[in-house]
Amino acid sequence: TPMPLYTFGFAIGQLETLKIKAKNANIKVLYREEQSSGLTPKLLKEAFSDVADILSFYESKAGFSLNQNSYSYVVVDGYMAQEASGFSLVGEKFVHTVLDDKNENWFIAHELAHEWWGNSVTCANLSHFWLNEGLVQFLVAAYKQHLFGEQAYKNEINVAFSRIARAVKENRVAPVAFHNEIKEQDINRTMAYSKGALVFYMLREKLGDEQFWKALKQYSQRYKNKSVTTQNLKFIFEQVSDTDLTLFFDTWVYGQEIPNLNL
């Protein structure tokens, strides 16, 4: 199975194993012993209780199952949120945060989403990095809408917008995607993550739910285990919706304009 090189990694440590029930998938949580982490199997089951539902949600949006039908969360010291191939590293401090506030489950949803968007469907180069991160950040908001309701969705989009507004004040504005290839140090992460998420939010508003989710599924299925560019995404969304999106992409993706949101 083709896999981008950045997803190759490993974790070494004295780790306990907890199995999470999920339909047609083997989900594990690997964690340090309680005296080091403050986490017990009971607490971890509570923290990761939504994983099966998250898995089902993403499979329905992508139109295909988790690769190899297995996934592991490796719970490590401190703050960490990093996807790899078939597993992710997540920080113990994040786990304790979600135990205090269920709404803070973003890191569980975000890293798992990368198994479809980022690891399976991956950007061809860093000029299209938003197809990994902006899309996943949007999908976390969409999952929160599914789990918690409309206000949770709007709250996530507002968080993204506030980060963009801060970048504007600090004169850190850039396009979301580029026609020319850029290097890693040239990535504007606020634009790739937060404005990228906002672009998908606006695209959903423009096309409506039926056309938007149909297009996303076709895009995901067409490019499963392949690399993509922004133009690939644009083509699929135009084809499915029968809408010319050139102005939309030139303005919001390749341009530097910042939208006004009234949520």
JSON list of N, CA and C in Angstrom, two decimals, residues 64-136:
[
{"chain": "A", "resi": 64, "resn": "PHE", "atom": "N", "xyz": [-14.77, 4.54, 2.42]},
{"chain": "A", "resi": 64, "resn": "PHE", "atom": "CA", "xyz": [-13.97, 3.31, 2.52]},
{"chain": "A", "resi": 64, "resn": "PHE", "atom": "C", "xyz": [-13.47, 3.15, 3.96]},
{"chain": "A", "resi": 65, "resn": "SER", "atom": "N", "xyz": [-13.14, 1.90, 4.29]},
{"chain": "A", "resi": 65, "resn": "SER", "atom": "CA", "xyz": [-12.80, 1.55, 5.67]},
{"chain": "A", "resi": 65, "resn": "SER", "atom": "C", "xyz": [-11.37, 1.93, 6.03]},
{"chain": "A", "resi": 66, "resn": "LEU", "atom": "N", "xyz": [-11.10, 1.89, 7.30]},
{"chain": "A", "resi": 66, "resn": "LEU", "atom": "CA", "xyz": [-9.77, 2.10, 7.84]},
{"chain": "A", "resi": 66, "resn": "LEU", "atom": "C", "xyz": [-8.79, 1.13, 7.20]},
{"chain": "A", "resi": 67, "resn": "ASN", "atom": "N", "xyz": [-7.63, 1.62, 6.77]},
{"chain": "A", "resi": 67, "resn": "ASN", "atom": "CA", "xyz": [-6.61, 0.74, 6.21]},
{"chain": "A", "resi": 67, "resn": "ASN", "atom": "C", "xyz": [-6.20, -0.32, 7.23]},
{"chain": "A", "resi": 68, "resn": "GLN", "atom": "N", "xyz": [-6.13, -1.55, 6.79]},
{"chain": "A", "resi": 68, "resn": "GLN", "atom": "CA", "xyz": [-5.70, -2.69, 7.62]},
{"chain": "A", "resi": 68, "resn": "GLN", "atom": "C", "xyz": [-6.64, -2.95, 8.80]},
{"chain": "A", "resi": 69, "resn": "ASN", "atom": "N", "xyz": [-7.74, -2.18, 8.90]},
{"chain": "A", "resi": 69, "resn": "ASN", "atom": "CA", "xyz": [-8.74, -2.38, 9.96]},
{"chain": "A", "resi": 69, "resn": "ASN", "atom": "C", "xyz": [-8.15, -2.35, 11.36]},
{"chain": "A", "resi": 70, "resn": "SER", "atom": "N", "xyz": [-7.10, -1.59, 11.55]},
{"chain": "A", "resi": 70, "resn": "SER", "atom": "CA", "xyz": [-6.51, -1.49, 12.88]},
{"chain": "A", "resi": 70, "resn": "SER", "atom": "C", "xyz": [-5.92, -0.09, 13.08]},
{"chain": "A", "resi": 71, "resn": "TYR", "atom": "N", "xyz": [-5.89, 0.34, 14.34]},
{"chain": "A", "resi": 71, "resn": "TYR", "atom": "CA", "xyz": [-5.33, 1.65, 14.67]},
{"chain": "A", "resi": 71, "resn": "TYR", "atom": "C", "xyz": [-4.97, 1.68, 16.14]},
{"chain": "A", "resi": 72, "resn": "SER", "atom": "N", "xyz": [-3.90, 2.39, 16.46]},
{"chain": "A", "resi": 72, "resn": "SER", "atom": "CA", "xyz": [-3.47, 2.52, 17.86]},
{"chain": "A", "resi": 72, "resn": "SER", "atom": "C", "xyz": [-3.24, 3.98, 18.22]},
{"chain": "A", "resi": 73, "resn": "TYR", "atom": "N", "xyz": [-3.64, 4.34, 19.43]},
{"chain": "A", "resi": 73, "resn": "TYR", "atom": "CA", "xyz": [-3.26, 5.61, 20.04]},
{"chain": "A", "resi": 73, "resn": "TYR", "atom": "C", "xyz": [-2.14, 5.30, 21.04]},
{"chain": "A", "resi": 74, "resn": "VAL", "atom": "N", "xyz": [-1.01, 5.96, 20.90]},
{"chain": "A", "resi": 74, "resn": "VAL", "atom": "CA", "xyz": [0.09, 5.78, 21.85]},
{"chain": "A", "resi": 74, "resn": "VAL", "atom": "C", "xyz": [0.12, 7.03, 22.73]},
{"chain": "A", "resi": 75, "resn": "VAL", "atom": "N", "xyz": [-0.23, 6.84, 24.00]},
{"chain": "A", "resi": 75, "resn": "VAL", "atom": "CA", "xyz": [-0.36, 7.97, 24.93]},
{"chain": "A", "resi": 75, "resn": "VAL", "atom": "C", "xyz": [0.99, 8.21, 25.60]},
{"chain": "A", "resi": 76, "resn": "VAL", "atom": "N", "xyz": [1.56, 9.37, 25.35]},
{"chain": "A", "resi": 76, "resn": "VAL", "atom": "CA", "xyz": [2.92, 9.68, 25.80]},
{"chain": "A", "resi": 76, "resn": "VAL", "atom": "C", "xyz": [2.93, 10.89, 26.73]},
{"chain": "A", "resi": 77, "resn": "ASP", "atom": "N", "xyz": [4.04, 11.12, 27.35]},
{"chain": "A", "resi": 77, "resn": "ASP", "atom": "CA", "xyz": [4.20, 12.23, 28.29]},
{"chain": "A", "resi": 77, "resn": "ASP", "atom": "C", "xyz": [3.96, 13.58, 27.62]},
{"chain": "A", "resi": 78, "resn": "GLY", "atom": "N", "xyz": [3.34, 14.51, 28.36]},
{"chain": "A", "resi": 78, "resn": "GLY", "atom": "CA", "xyz": [3.21, 15.89, 27.90]},
{"chain": "A", "resi": 78, "resn": "GLY", "atom": "C", "xyz": [2.13, 16.12, 26.88]},
{"chain": "A", "resi": 79, "resn": "TYR", "atom": "N", "xyz": [2.38, 17.11, 26.00]},
{"chain": "A", "resi": 79, "resn": "TYR", "atom": "CA", "xyz": [1.45, 17.46, 24.93]},
{"chain": "A", "resi": 79, "resn": "TYR", "atom": "C", "xyz": [2.00, 16.93, 23.61]},
{"chain": "A", "resi": 80, "resn": "MET", "atom": "N", "xyz": [1.25, 16.14, 22.93]},
{"chain": "A", "resi": 80, "resn": "MET", "atom": "CA", "xyz": [1.67, 15.59, 21.65]},
{"chain": "A", "resi": 80, "resn": "MET", "atom": "C", "xyz": [0.43, 15.27, 20.84]},
{"chain": "A", "resi": 81, "resn": "ALA", "atom": "N", "xyz": [0.46, 15.58, 19.56]},
{"chain": "A", "resi": 81, "resn": "ALA", "atom": "CA", "xyz": [-0.62, 15.19, 18.65]},
{"chain": "A", "resi": 81, "resn": "ALA", "atom": "C", "xyz": [0.02, 15.04, 17.28]},
{"chain": "A", "resi": 82, "resn": "GLN", "atom": "N", "xyz": [0.40, 13.81, 16.95]},
{"chain": "A", "resi": 82, "resn": "GLN", "atom": "CA", "xyz": [1.11, 13.56, 15.71]},
{"chain": "A", "resi": 82, "resn": "GLN", "atom": "C", "xyz": [0.67, 12.24, 15.10]},
{"chain": "A", "resi": 83, "resn": "GLU", "atom": "N", "xyz": [0.19, 12.31, 13.85]},
{"chain": "A", "resi": 83, "resn": "GLU", "atom": "CA", "xyz": [-0.22, 11.09, 13.17]},
{"chain": "A", "resi": 83, "resn": "GLU", "atom": "C", "xyz": [0.98, 10.35, 12.61]},
{"chain": "A", "resi": 84, "resn": "ALA", "atom": "N", "xyz": [0.83, 9.05, 12.47]},
{"chain": "A", "resi": 84, "resn": "ALA", "atom": "CA", "xyz": [1.80, 8.21, 11.79]},
{"chain": "A", "resi": 84, "resn": "ALA", "atom": "C", "xyz": [1.02, 7.16, 11.00]},
{"chain": "A", "resi": 85, "resn": "SER", "atom": "N", "xyz": [1.69, 6.17, 10.49]},
{"chain": "A", "resi": 85, "resn": "SER", "atom": "CA", "xyz": [1.02, 5.15, 9.69]},
{"chain": "A", "resi": 85, "resn": "SER", "atom": "C", "xyz": [0.42, 4.08, 10.61]},
{"chain": "A", "resi": 86, "resn": "GLY", "atom": "N", "xyz": [-0.91, 4.14, 10.78]},
{"chain": "A", "resi": 86, "resn": "GLY", "atom": "CA", "xyz": [-1.60, 3.15, 11.59]},
{"chain": "A", "resi": 86, "resn": "GLY", "atom": "C", "xyz": [-1.65, 3.46, 13.07]},
{"chain": "A", "resi": 87, "resn": "PHE", "atom": "N", "xyz": [-1.06, 4.58, 13.48]},
{"chain": "A", "resi": 87, "resn": "PHE", "atom": "CA", "xyz": [-1.12, 4.96, 14.89]},
{"chain": "A", "resi": 87, "resn": "PHE", "atom": "C", "xyz": [-0.89, 6.46, 15.01]},
{"chain": "A", "resi": 88, "resn": "SER", "atom": "N", "xyz": [-1.13, 6.99, 16.20]},
{"chain": "A", "resi": 88, "resn": "SER", "atom": "CA", "xyz": [-0.79, 8.38, 16.48]},
{"chain": "A", "resi": 88, "resn": "SER", "atom": "C", "xyz": [-0.23, 8.48, 17.88]},
{"chain": "A", "resi": 89, "resn": "LEU", "atom": "N", "xyz": [0.58, 9.51, 18.09]},
{"chain": "A", "resi": 89, "resn": "LEU", "atom": "CA", "xyz": [1.09, 9.84, 19.41]},
{"chain": "A", "resi": 89, "resn": "LEU", "atom": "C", "xyz": [0.23, 10.95, 19.98]},
{"chain": "A", "resi": 90, "resn": "VAL", "atom": "N", "xyz": [-0.33, 10.74, 21.16]},
{"chain": "A", "resi": 90, "resn": "VAL", "atom": "CA", "xyz": [-1.16, 11.77, 21.80]},
{"chain": "A", "resi": 90, "resn": "VAL", "atom": "C", "xyz": [-0.68, 11.97, 23.24]},
{"chain": "A", "resi": 91, "resn": "GLY", "atom": "N", "xyz": [-0.70, 13.21, 23.68]},
{"chain": "A", "resi": 91, "resn": "GLY", "atom": "CA", "xyz": [-0.15, 13.55, 24.99]},
{"chain": "A", "resi": 91, "resn": "GLY", "atom": "C", "xyz": [-1.09, 13.24, 26.14]},
{"chain": "A", "resi": 92, "resn": "GLU", "atom": "N", "xyz": [-0.51, 12.81, 27.24]},
{"chain": "A", "resi": 92, "resn": "GLU", "atom": "CA", "xyz": [-1.29, 12.52, 28.45]},
{"chain": "A", "resi": 92, "resn": "GLU", "atom": "C", "xyz": [-2.04, 13.75, 28.94]},
{"chain": "A", "resi": 93, "resn": "LYS", "atom": "N", "xyz": [-1.43, 14.92, 28.77]},
{"chain": "A", "resi": 93, "resn": "LYS", "atom": "CA", "xyz": [-2.09, 16.15, 29.24]},
{"chain": "A", "resi": 93, "resn": "LYS", "atom": "C", "xyz": [-3.38, 16.40, 28.45]},
{"chain": "A", "resi": 94, "resn": "PHE", "atom": "N", "xyz": [-3.39, 16.07, 27.16]},
{"chain": "A", "resi": 94, "resn": "PHE", "atom": "CA", "xyz": [-4.61, 16.18, 26.37]},
{"chain": "A", "resi": 94, "resn": "PHE", "atom": "C", "xyz": [-5.67, 15.20, 26.87]},
{"chain": "A", "resi": 95, "resn": "VAL", "atom": "N", "xyz": [-5.24, 13.99, 27.23]},
{"chain": "A", "resi": 95, "resn": "VAL", "atom": "CA", "xyz": [-6.19, 12.98, 27.72]},
{"chain": "A", "resi": 95, "resn": "VAL", "atom": "C", "xyz": [-6.84, 13.46, 29.01]},
{"chain": "A", "resi": 96, "resn": "HIS", "atom": "N", "xyz": [-6.05, 14.02, 29.92]},
{"chain": "A", "resi": 96, "resn": "HIS", "atom": "CA", "xyz": [-6.62, 14.54, 31.16]},
{"chain": "A", "resi": 96, "resn": "HIS", "atom": "C", "xyz": [-7.57, 15.71, 30.89]},
{"chain": "A", "resi": 97, "resn": "THR", "atom": "N", "xyz": [-7.24, 16.50, 29.86]},
{"chain": "A", "resi": 97, "resn": "THR", "atom": "CA", "xyz": [-8.11, 17.63, 29.50]},
{"chain": "A", "resi": 97, "resn": "THR", "atom": "C", "xyz": [-9.48, 17.14, 29.04]},
{"chain": "A", "resi": 98, "resn": "VAL", "atom": "N", "xyz": [-9.51, 16.09, 28.20]},
{"chain": "A", "resi": 98, "resn": "VAL", "atom": "CA", "xyz": [-10.79, 15.59, 27.70]},
{"chain": "A", "resi": 98, "resn": "VAL", "atom": "C", "xyz": [-11.58, 14.90, 28.81]},
{"chain": "A", "resi": 99, "resn": "LEU", "atom": "N", "xyz": [-10.89, 14.38, 29.81]},
{"chain": "A", "resi": 99, "resn": "LEU", "atom": "CA", "xyz": [-11.59, 13.80, 30.97]},
{"chain": "A", "resi": 99, "resn": "LEU", "atom": "C", "xyz": [-12.31, 14.89, 31.76]},
{"chain": "A", "resi": 100, "resn": "ASP", "atom": "N", "xyz": [-11.74, 16.09, 31.75]},
{"chain": "A", "resi": 100, "resn": "ASP", "atom": "CA", "xyz": [-12.37, 17.23, 32.43]},
{"chain": "A", "resi": 100, "resn": "ASP", "atom": "C", "xyz": [-13.47, 17.87, 31.58]},
{"chain": "A", "resi": 101, "resn": "ASP", "atom": "N", "xyz": [-13.31, 17.81, 30.27]},
{"chain": "A", "resi": 101, "resn": "ASP", "atom": "CA", "xyz": [-14.26, 18.46, 29.37]},
{"chain": "A", "resi": 101, "resn": "ASP", "atom": "C", "xyz": [-14.39, 17.65, 28.09]},
{"chain": "A", "resi": 102, "resn": "LYS", "atom": "N", "xyz": [-15.50, 16.97, 27.90]},
{"chain": "A", "resi": 102, "resn": "LYS", "atom": "CA", "xyz": [-15.72, 16.09, 26.75]},
{"chain": "A", "resi": 102, "resn": "LYS", "atom": "C", "xyz": [-15.58, 16.82, 25.43]},
{"chain": "A", "resi": 103, "resn": "ASN", "atom": "N", "xyz": [-15.84, 18.13, 25.43]},
{"chain": "A", "resi": 103, "resn": "ASN", "atom": "CA", "xyz": [-15.75, 18.91, 24.19]},
{"chain": "A", "resi": 103, "resn": "ASN", "atom": "C", "xyz": [-14.32, 19.01, 23.68]},
{"chain": "A", "resi": 104, "resn": "GLU", "atom": "N", "xyz": [-13.34, 18.66, 24.49]},
{"chain": "A", "resi": 104, "resn": "GLU", "atom": "CA", "xyz": [-11.94, 18.77, 24.11]},
{"chain": "A", "resi": 104, "resn": "GLU", "atom": "C", "xyz": [-11.39, 17.49, 23.48]},
{"chain": "A", "resi": 105, "resn": "ASN", "atom": "N", "xyz": [-12.26, 16.73, 22.83]},
{"chain": "A", "resi": 105, "resn": "ASN", "atom": "CA", "xyz": [-11.83, 15.47, 22.22]},
{"chain": "A", "resi": 105, "resn": "ASN", "atom": "C", "xyz": [-11.25, 15.65, 20.82]},
{"chain": "A", "resi": 106, "resn": "TRP", "atom": "N", "xyz": [-10.90, 16.88, 20.46]},
{"chain": "A", "resi": 106, "resn": "TRP", "atom": "CA", "xyz": [-10.44, 17.19, 19.10]},
{"chain": "A", "resi": 106, "resn": "TRP", "atom": "C", "xyz": [-9.24, 16.35, 18.68]},
{"chain": "A", "resi": 107, "resn": "PHE", "atom": "N", "xyz": [-8.29, 16.12, 19.60]},
{"chain": "A", "resi": 107, "resn": "PHE", "atom": "CA", "xyz": [-7.04, 15.44, 19.23]},
{"chain": "A", "resi": 107, "resn": "PHE", "atom": "C", "xyz": [-7.30, 13.97, 18.89]},
{"chain": "A", "resi": 108, "resn": "ILE", "atom": "N", "xyz": [-8.30, 13.37, 19.51]},
{"chain": "A", "resi": 108, "resn": "ILE", "atom": "CA", "xyz": [-8.66, 11.98, 19.20]},
{"chain": "A", "resi": 108, "resn": "ILE", "atom": "C", "xyz": [-9.25, 11.92, 17.79]},
{"chain": "A", "resi": 109, "resn": "ALA", "atom": "N", "xyz": [-10.14, 12.85, 17.48]},
{"chain": "A", "resi": 109, "resn": "ALA", "atom": "CA", "xyz": [-10.78, 12.89, 16.17]},
{"chain": "A", "resi": 109, "resn": "ALA", "atom": "C", "xyz": [-9.81, 13.33, 15.08]},
{"chain": "A", "resi": 110, "resn": "HIS", "atom": "N", "xyz": [-8.96, 14.32, 15.38]},
{"chain": "A", "resi": 110, "resn": "HIS", "atom": "CA", "xyz": [-8.05, 14.88, 14.38]},
{"chain": "A", "resi": 110, "resn": "HIS", "atom": "C", "xyz": [-7.06, 13.83, 13.88]},
{"chain": "A", "resi": 111, "resn": "GLU", "atom": "N", "xyz": [-6.39, 13.16, 14.82]},
{"chain": "A", "resi": 111, "resn": "GLU", "atom": "CA", "xyz": [-5.34, 12.23, 14.39]},
{"chain": "A", "resi": 111, "resn": "GLU", "atom": "C", "xyz": [-5.92, 11.02, 13.67]},
{"chain": "A", "resi": 112, "resn": "LEU", "atom": "N", "xyz": [-7.07, 10.53, 14.10]},
{"chain": "A", "resi": 112, "resn": "LEU", "atom": "CA", "xyz": [-7.69, 9.40, 13.40]},
{"chain": "A", "resi": 112, "resn": "LEU", "atom": "C", "xyz": [-8.11, 9.79, 11.99]},
{"chain": "A", "resi": 113, "resn": "ALA", "atom": "N", "xyz": [-8.59, 11.01, 11.81]},
{"chain": "A", "resi": 113, "resn": "ALA", "atom": "CA", "xyz": [-9.02, 11.47, 10.48]},
{"chain": "A", "resi": 113, "resn": "ALA", "atom": "C", "xyz": [-7.88, 11.40, 9.47]},
{"chain": "A", "resi": 114, "resn": "HIS", "atom": "N", "xyz": [-6.67, 11.58, 9.94]},
{"chain": "A", "resi": 114, "resn": "HIS", "atom": "CA", "xyz": [-5.52, 11.55, 9.02]},
{"chain": "A", "resi": 114, "resn": "HIS", "atom": "C", "xyz": [-5.31, 10.18, 8.37]},
{"chain": "A", "resi": 115, "resn": "GLU", "atom": "N", "xyz": [-5.88, 9.12, 8.93]},
{"chain": "A", "resi": 115, "resn": "GLU", "atom": "CA", "xyz": [-5.75, 7.82, 8.27]},
{"chain": "A", "resi": 115, "resn": "GLU", "atom": "C", "xyz": [-6.41, 7.85, 6.89]},
{"chain": "A", "resi": 116, "resn": "TRP", "atom": "N", "xyz": [-7.42, 8.70, 6.72]},
{"chain": "A", "resi": 116, "resn": "TRP", "atom": "CA", "xyz": [-8.05, 8.86, 5.40]},
{"chain": "A", "resi": 116, "resn": "TRP", "atom": "C", "xyz": [-7.44, 10.05, 4.66]},
{"chain": "A", "resi": 117, "resn": "TRP", "atom": "N", "xyz": [-7.45, 11.21, 5.30]},
{"chain": "A", "resi": 117, "resn": "TRP", "atom": "CA", "xyz": [-7.03, 12.45, 4.64]},
{"chain": "A", "resi": 117, "resn": "TRP", "atom": "C", "xyz": [-5.69, 12.90, 5.22]},
{"chain": "A", "resi": 118, "resn": "GLY", "atom": "N", "xyz": [-4.64, 12.63, 4.47]},
{"chain": "A", "resi": 118, "resn": "GLY", "atom": "CA", "xyz": [-3.28, 12.92, 4.93]},
{"chain": "A", "resi": 118, "resn": "GLY", "atom": "C", "xyz": [-2.39, 11.72, 4.75]},
{"chain": "A", "resi": 119, "resn": "ASN", "atom": "N", "xyz": [-2.89, 10.54, 5.15]},
{"chain": "A", "resi": 119, "resn": "ASN", "atom": "CA", "xyz": [-2.10, 9.32, 5.02]},
{"chain": "A", "resi": 119, "resn": "ASN", "atom": "C", "xyz": [-2.51, 8.51, 3.80]},
{"chain": "A", "resi": 120, "resn": "SER", "atom": "N", "xyz": [-3.80, 8.32, 3.58]},
{"chain": "A", "resi": 120, "resn": "SER", "atom": "CA", "xyz": [-4.26, 7.61, 2.39]},
{"chain": "A", "resi": 120, "resn": "SER", "atom": "C", "xyz": [-4.34, 8.58, 1.20]},
{"chain": "A", "resi": 121, "resn": "VAL", "atom": "N", "xyz": [-5.17, 9.61, 1.33]},
{"chain": "A", "resi": 121, "resn": "VAL", "atom": "CA", "xyz": [-5.20, 10.69, 0.33]},
{"chain": "A", "resi": 121, "resn": "VAL", "atom": "C", "xyz": [-4.25, 11.76, 0.83]},
{"chain": "A", "resi": 122, "resn": "THR", "atom": "N", "xyz": [-3.09, 11.89, 0.21]},
{"chain": "A", "resi": 122, "resn": "THR", "atom": "CA", "xyz": [-2.07, 12.79, 0.76]},
{"chain": "A", "resi": 122, "resn": "THR", "atom": "C", "xyz": [-1.67, 13.86, -0.26]},
{"chain": "A", "resi": 123, "resn": "CYS", "atom": "N", "xyz": [-1.31, 15.02, 0.23]},
{"chain": "A", "resi": 123, "resn": "CYS", "atom": "CA", "xyz": [-0.94, 16.12, -0.66]},
{"chain": "A", "resi": 123, "resn": "CYS", "atom": "C", "xyz": [0.32, 15.76, -1.47]},
{"chain": "A", "resi": 124, "resn": "ALA", "atom": "N", "xyz": [0.31, 16.13, -2.75]},
{"chain": "A", "resi": 124, "resn": "ALA", "atom": "CA", "xyz": [1.43, 15.80, -3.65]},
{"chain": "A", "resi": 124, "resn": "ALA", "atom": "C", "xyz": [2.71, 16.50, -3.23]},
{"chain": "A", "resi": 125, "resn": "ASN", "atom": "N", "xyz": [2.59, 17.69, -2.70]},
{"chain": "A", "resi": 125, "resn": "ASN", "atom": "CA", "xyz": [3.73, 18.43, -2.15]},
{"chain": "A", "resi": 125, "resn": "ASN", "atom": "C", "xyz": [3.20, 19.48, -1.18]},
{"chain": "A", "resi": 126, "resn": "LEU", "atom": "N", "xyz": [4.07, 20.23, -0.56]},
{"chain": "A", "resi": 126, "resn": "LEU", "atom": "CA", "xyz": [3.67, 21.12, 0.53]},
{"chain": "A", "resi": 126, "resn": "LEU", "atom": "C", "xyz": [2.88, 22.34, 0.06]},
{"chain": "A", "resi": 127, "resn": "SER", "atom": "N", "xyz": [2.82, 22.57, -1.23]},
{"chain": "A", "resi": 127, "resn": "SER", "atom": "CA", "xyz": [1.97, 23.65, -1.75]},
{"chain": "A", "resi": 127, "resn": "SER", "atom": "C", "xyz": [0.50, 23.34, -1.54]},
{"chain": "A", "resi": 128, "resn": "HIS", "atom": "N", "xyz": [0.20, 22.06, -1.28]},
{"chain": "A", "resi": 128, "resn": "HIS", "atom": "CA", "xyz": [-1.18, 21.61, -1.11]},
{"chain": "A", "resi": 128, "resn": "HIS", "atom": "C", "xyz": [-1.39, 20.99, 0.27]},
{"chain": "A", "resi": 129, "resn": "PHE", "atom": "N", "xyz": [-0.59, 21.44, 1.23]},
{"chain": "A", "resi": 129, "resn": "PHE", "atom": "CA", "xyz": [-0.61, 20.91, 2.59]},
{"chain": "A", "resi": 129, "resn": "PHE", "atom": "C", "xyz": [-1.98, 21.07, 3.25]},
{"chain": "A", "resi": 130, "resn": "TRP", "atom": "N", "xyz": [-2.73, 22.08, 2.82]},
{"chain": "A", "resi": 130, "resn": "TRP", "atom": "CA", "xyz": [-4.07, 22.32, 3.40]},
{"chain": "A", "resi": 130, "resn": "TRP", "atom": "C", "xyz": [-5.02, 21.15, 3.15]},
{"chain": "A", "resi": 131, "resn": "LEU", "atom": "N", "xyz": [-4.76, 20.35, 2.09]},
{"chain": "A", "resi": 131, "resn": "LEU", "atom": "CA", "xyz": [-5.60, 19.19, 1.81]},
{"chain": "A", "resi": 131, "resn": "LEU", "atom": "C", "xyz": [-5.43, 18.12, 2.88]},
{"chain": "A", "resi": 132, "resn": "ASN", "atom": "N", "xyz": [-4.30, 18.14, 3.59]},
{"chain": "A", "resi": 132, "resn": "ASN", "atom": "CA", "xyz": [-4.11, 17.28, 4.76]},
{"chain": "A", "resi": 132, "resn": "ASN", "atom": "C", "xyz": [-4.73, 17.90, 5.99]},
{"chain": "A", "resi": 133, "resn": "GLU", "atom": "N", "xyz": [-4.31, 19.11, 6.31]},
{"chain": "A", "resi": 133, "resn": "GLU", "atom": "CA", "xyz": [-4.62, 19.70, 7.62]},
{"chain": "A", "resi": 133, "resn": "GLU", "atom": "C", "xyz": [-5.89, 20.53, 7.66]},
{"chain": "A", "resi": 134, "resn": "GLY", "atom": "N", "xyz": [-6.12, 21.35, 6.66]},
{"chain": "A", "resi": 134, "resn": "GLY", "atom": "CA", "xyz": [-7.34, 22.16, 6.66]},
{"chain": "A", "resi": 134, "resn": "GLY", "atom": "C", "xyz": [-8.58, 21.29, 6.57]},
{"chain": "A", "resi": 135, "resn": "LEU", "atom": "N", "xyz": [-8.52, 20.26, 5.73]},
{"chain": "A", "resi": 135, "resn": "LEU", "atom": "CA", "xyz": [-9.66, 19.35, 5.59]},
{"chain": "A", "resi": 135, "resn": "LEU", "atom": "C", "xyz": [-9.92, 18.61, 6.89]},
{"chain": "A", "resi": 136, "resn": "VAL", "atom": "N", "xyz": [-8.87, 18.12, 7.53]},
{"chain": "A", "resi": 136, "resn": "VAL", "atom": "CA", "xyz": [-9.04, 17.38, 8.79]},
{"chain": "A", "resi": 136, "resn": "VAL", "atom": "C", "xyz": [-9.56, 18.30, 9.89]}
]
